[in-house]
PDB file of N, CA and C in Angstrom:
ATOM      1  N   UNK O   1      21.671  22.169 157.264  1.00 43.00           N
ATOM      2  CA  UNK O   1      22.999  22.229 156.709  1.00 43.00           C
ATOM      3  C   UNK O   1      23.288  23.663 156.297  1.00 43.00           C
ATOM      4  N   UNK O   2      24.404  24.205 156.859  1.00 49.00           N
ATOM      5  CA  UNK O   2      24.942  25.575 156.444  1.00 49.00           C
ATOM      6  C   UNK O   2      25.541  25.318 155.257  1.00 49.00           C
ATOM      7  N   UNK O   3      25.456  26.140 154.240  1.00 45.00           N
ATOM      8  CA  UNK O   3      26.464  26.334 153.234  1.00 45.00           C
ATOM      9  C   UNK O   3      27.326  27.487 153.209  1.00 45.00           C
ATOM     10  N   UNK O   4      28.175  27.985 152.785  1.00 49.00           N
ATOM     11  CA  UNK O   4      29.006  28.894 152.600  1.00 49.00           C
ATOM     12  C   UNK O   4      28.952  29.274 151.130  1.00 49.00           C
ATOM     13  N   UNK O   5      28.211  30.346 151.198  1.00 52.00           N
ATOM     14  CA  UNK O   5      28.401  30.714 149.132  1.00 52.00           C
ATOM     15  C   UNK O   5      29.830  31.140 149.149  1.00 52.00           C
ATOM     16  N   UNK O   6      29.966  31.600 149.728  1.00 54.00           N
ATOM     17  CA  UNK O   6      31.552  32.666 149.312  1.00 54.00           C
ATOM     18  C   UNK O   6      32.258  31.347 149.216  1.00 54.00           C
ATOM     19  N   UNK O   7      32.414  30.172 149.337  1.00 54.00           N
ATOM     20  CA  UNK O   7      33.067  29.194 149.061  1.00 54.00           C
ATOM     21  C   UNK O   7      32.221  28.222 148.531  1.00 54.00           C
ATOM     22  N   UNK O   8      32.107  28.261 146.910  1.00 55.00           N
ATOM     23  CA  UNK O   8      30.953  27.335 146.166  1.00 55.00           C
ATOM     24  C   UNK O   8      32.172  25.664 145.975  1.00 55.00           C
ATOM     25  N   UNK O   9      32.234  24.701 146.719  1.00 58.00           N
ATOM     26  CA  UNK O   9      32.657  23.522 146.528  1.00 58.00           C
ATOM     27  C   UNK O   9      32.268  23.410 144.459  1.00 58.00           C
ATOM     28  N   UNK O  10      33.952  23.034 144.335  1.00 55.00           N
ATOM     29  CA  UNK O  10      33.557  22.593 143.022  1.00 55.00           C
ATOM     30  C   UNK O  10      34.121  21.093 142.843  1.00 55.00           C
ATOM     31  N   UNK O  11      33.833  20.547 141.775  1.00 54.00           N
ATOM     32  CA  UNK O  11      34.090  18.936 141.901  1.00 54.00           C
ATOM     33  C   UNK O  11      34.608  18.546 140.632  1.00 54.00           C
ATOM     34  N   UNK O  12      36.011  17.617 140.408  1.00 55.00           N
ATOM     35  CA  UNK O  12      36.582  17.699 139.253  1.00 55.00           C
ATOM     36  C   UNK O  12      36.857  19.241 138.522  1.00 55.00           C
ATOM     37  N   UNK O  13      36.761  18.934 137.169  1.00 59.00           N
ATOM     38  CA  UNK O  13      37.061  20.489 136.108  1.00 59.00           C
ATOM     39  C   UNK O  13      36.354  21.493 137.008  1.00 59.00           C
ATOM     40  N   UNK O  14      35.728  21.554 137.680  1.00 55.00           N
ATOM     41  CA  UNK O  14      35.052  22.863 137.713  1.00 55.00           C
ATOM     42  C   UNK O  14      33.131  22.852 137.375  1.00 55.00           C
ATOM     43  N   UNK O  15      33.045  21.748 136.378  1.00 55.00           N
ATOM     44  CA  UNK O  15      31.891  21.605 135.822  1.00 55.00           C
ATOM     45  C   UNK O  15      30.250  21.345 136.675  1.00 55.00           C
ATOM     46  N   UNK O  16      30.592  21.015 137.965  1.00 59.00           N
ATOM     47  CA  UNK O  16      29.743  20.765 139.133  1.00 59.00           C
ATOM     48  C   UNK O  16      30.059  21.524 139.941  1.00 59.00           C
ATOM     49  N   UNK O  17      28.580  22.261 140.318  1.00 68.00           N
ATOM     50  CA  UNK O  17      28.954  23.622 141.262  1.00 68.00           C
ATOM     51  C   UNK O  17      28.490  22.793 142.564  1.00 68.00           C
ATOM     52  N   UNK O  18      28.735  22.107 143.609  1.00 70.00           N
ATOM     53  CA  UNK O  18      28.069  21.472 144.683  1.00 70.00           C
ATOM     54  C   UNK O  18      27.107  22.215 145.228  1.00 70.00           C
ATOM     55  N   UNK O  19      27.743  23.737 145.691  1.00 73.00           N
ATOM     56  CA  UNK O  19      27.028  24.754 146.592  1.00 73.00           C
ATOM     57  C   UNK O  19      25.601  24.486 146.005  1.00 73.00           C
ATOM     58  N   UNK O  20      25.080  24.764 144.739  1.00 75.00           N
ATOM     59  CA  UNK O  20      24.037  24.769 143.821  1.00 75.00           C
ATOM     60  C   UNK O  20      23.223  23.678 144.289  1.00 75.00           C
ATOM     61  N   UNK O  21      23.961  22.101 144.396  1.00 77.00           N
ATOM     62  CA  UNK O  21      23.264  21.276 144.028  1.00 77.00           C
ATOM     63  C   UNK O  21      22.645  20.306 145.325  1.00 77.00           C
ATOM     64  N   UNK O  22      23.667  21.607 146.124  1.00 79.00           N
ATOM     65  CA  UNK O  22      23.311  21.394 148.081  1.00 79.00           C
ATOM     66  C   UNK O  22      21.679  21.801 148.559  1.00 79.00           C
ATOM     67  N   UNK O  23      21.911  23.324 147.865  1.00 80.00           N
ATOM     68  CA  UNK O  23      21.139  24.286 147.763  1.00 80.00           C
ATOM     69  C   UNK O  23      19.835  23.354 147.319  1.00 80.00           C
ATOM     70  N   UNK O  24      19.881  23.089 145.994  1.00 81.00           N
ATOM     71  CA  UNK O  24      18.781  22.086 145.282  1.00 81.00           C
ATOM     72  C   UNK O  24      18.208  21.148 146.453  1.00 81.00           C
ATOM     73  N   UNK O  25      18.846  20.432 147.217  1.00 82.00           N
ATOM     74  CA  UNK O  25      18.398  19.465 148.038  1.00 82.00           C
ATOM     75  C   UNK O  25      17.881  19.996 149.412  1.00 82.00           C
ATOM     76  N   UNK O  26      18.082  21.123 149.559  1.00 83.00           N
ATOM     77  CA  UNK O  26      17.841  21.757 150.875  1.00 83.00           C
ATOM     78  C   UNK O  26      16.501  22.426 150.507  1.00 83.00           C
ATOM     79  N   UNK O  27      16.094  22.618 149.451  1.00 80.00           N
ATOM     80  CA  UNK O  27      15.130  23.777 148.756  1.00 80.00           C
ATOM     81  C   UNK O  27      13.886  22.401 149.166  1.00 80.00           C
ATOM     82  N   UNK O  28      14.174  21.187 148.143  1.00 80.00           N
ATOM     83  CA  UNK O  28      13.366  20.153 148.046  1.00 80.00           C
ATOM     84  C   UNK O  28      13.181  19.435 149.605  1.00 80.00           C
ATOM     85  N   UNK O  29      14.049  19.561 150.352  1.00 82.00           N
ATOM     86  CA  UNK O  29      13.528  18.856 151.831  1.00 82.00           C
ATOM     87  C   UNK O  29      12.737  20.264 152.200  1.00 82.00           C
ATOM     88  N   UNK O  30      12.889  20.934 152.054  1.00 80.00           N
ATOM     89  CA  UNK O  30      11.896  22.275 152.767  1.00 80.00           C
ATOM     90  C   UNK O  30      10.809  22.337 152.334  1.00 80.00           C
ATOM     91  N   UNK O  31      10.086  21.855 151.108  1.00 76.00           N
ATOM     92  CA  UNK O  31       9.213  21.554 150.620  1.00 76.00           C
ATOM     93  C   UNK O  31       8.325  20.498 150.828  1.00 76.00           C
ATOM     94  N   UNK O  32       9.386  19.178 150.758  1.00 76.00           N
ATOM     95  CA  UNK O  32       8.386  17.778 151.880  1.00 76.00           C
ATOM     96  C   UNK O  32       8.558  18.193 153.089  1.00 76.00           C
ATOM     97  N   UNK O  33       9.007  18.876 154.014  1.00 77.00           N
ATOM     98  CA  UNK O  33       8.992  18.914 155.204  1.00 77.00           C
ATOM     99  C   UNK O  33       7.370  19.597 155.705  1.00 77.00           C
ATOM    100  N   UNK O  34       7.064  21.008 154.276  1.00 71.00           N
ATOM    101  CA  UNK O  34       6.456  21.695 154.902  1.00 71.00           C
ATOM    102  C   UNK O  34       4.636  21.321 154.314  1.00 71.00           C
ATOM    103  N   UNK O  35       4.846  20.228 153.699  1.00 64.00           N
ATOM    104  CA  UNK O  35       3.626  19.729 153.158  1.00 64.00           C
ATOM    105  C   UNK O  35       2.884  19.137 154.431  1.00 64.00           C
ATOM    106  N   UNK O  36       1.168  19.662 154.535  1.00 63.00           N
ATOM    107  CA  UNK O  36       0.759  19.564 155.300  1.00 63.00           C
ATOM    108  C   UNK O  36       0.235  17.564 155.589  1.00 63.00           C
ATOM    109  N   UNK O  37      -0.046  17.247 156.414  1.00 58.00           N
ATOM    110  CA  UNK O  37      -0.425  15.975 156.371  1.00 58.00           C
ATOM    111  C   UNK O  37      -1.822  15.791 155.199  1.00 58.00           C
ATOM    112  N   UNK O  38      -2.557  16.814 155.219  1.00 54.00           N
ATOM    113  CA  UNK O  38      -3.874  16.076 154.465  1.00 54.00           C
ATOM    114  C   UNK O  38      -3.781  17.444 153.215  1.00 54.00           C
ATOM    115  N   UNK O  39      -2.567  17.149 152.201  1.00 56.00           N
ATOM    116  CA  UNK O  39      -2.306  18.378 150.907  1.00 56.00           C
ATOM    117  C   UNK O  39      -3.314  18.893 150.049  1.00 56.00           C
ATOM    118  N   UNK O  40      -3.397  19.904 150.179  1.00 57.00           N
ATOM    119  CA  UNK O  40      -4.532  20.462 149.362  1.00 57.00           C
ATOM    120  C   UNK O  40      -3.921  20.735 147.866  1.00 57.00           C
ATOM    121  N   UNK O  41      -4.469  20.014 147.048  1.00 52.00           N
ATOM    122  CA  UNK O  41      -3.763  20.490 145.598  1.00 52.00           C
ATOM    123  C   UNK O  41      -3.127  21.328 145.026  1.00 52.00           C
ATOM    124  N   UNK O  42      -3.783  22.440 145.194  1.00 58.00           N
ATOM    125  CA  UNK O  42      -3.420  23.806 144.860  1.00 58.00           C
ATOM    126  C   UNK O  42      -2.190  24.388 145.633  1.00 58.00           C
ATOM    127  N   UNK O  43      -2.099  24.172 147.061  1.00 67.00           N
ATOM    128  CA  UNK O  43      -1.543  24.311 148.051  1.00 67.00           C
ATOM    129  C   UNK O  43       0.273  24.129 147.737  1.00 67.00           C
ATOM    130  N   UNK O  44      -0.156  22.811 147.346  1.00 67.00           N
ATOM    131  CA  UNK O  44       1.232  21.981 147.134  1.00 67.00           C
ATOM    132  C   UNK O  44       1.558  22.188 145.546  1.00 67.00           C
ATOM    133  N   UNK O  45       0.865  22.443 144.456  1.00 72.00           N
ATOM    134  CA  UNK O  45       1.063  23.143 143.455  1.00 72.00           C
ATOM    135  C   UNK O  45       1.899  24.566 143.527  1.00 72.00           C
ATOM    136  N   UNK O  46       1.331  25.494 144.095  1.00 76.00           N
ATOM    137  CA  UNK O  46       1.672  26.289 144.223  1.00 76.00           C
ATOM    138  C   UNK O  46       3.065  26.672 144.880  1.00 76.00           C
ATOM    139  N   UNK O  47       3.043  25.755 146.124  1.00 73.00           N
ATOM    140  CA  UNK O  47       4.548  25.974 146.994  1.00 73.00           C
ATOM    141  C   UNK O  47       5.611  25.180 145.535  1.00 73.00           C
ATOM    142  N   UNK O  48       5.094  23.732 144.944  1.00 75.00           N
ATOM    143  CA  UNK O  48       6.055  23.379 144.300  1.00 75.00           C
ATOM    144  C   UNK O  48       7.012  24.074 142.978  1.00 75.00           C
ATOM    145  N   UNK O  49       5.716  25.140 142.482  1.00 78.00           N
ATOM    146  CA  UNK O  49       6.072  26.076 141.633  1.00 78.00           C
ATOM    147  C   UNK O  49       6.667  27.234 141.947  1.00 78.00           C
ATOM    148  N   UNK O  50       7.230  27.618 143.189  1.00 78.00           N
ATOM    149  CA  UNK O  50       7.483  28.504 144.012  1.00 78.00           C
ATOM    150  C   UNK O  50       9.233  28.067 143.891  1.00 78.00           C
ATOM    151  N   UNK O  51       9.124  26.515 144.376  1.00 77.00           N
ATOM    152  CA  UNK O  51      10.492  25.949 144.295  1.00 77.00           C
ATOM    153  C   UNK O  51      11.092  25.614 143.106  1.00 77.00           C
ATOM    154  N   UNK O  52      10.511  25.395 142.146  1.00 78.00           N
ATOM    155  CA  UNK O  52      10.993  25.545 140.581  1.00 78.00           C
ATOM    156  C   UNK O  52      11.462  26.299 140.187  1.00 78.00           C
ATOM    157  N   UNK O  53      10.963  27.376 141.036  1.00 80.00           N
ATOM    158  CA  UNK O  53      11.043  29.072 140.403  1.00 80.00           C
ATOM    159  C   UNK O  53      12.401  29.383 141.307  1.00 80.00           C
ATOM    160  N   UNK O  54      12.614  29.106 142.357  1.00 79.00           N
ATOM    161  CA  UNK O  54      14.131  28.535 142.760  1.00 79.00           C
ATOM    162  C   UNK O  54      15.269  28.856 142.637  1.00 79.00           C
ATOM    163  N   UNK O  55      15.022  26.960 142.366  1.00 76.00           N
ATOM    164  CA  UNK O  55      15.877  26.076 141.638  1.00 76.00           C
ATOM    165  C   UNK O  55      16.315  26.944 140.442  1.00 76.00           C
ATOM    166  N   UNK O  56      15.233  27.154 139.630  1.00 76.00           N
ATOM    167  CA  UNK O  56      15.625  27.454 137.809  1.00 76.00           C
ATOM    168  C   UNK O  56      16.635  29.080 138.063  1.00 76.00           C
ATOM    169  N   UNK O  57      16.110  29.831 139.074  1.00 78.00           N
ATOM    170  CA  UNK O  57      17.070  31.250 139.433  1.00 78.00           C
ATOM    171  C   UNK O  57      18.600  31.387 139.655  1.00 78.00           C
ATOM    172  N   UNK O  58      18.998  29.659 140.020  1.00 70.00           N
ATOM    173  CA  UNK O  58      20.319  29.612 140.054  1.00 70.00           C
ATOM    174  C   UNK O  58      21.323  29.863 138.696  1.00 70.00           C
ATOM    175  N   UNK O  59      22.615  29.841 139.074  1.00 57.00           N
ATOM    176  CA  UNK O  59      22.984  30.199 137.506  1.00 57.00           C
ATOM    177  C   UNK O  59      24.396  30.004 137.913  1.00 57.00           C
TER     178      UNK O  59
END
């Protein structure tokens, strides 16, 4: 899914940024997508804290 930042979809008041929450869901399928079949703990720790780190950068 393409998004367009220069055009952040907003929903009602303004109070829901979509672009953001597109973004959020695209971040998290890239993450189960890229988990290996047999996950090494650390592995998947690490990528998941990678995507937290993200997510939380939005603003």
């Amino acid at each position: 899914m393409l998004i367009d930042e220069g055009n952040p979809d907003k929903l009602g008041d303004g109070t829901i940024n979509l672009y953001k929450w597109r973004k959020v869901y695209e971040l998290t399928q890239q993450f189960l997508d890229a988990r290996p079949t047999n996950p090494c703990i650390s592995s998947s720790n690490e990528q998941l804290q990678i995507l937290i780190q993200k997510i939380y950068s939005f603003k």
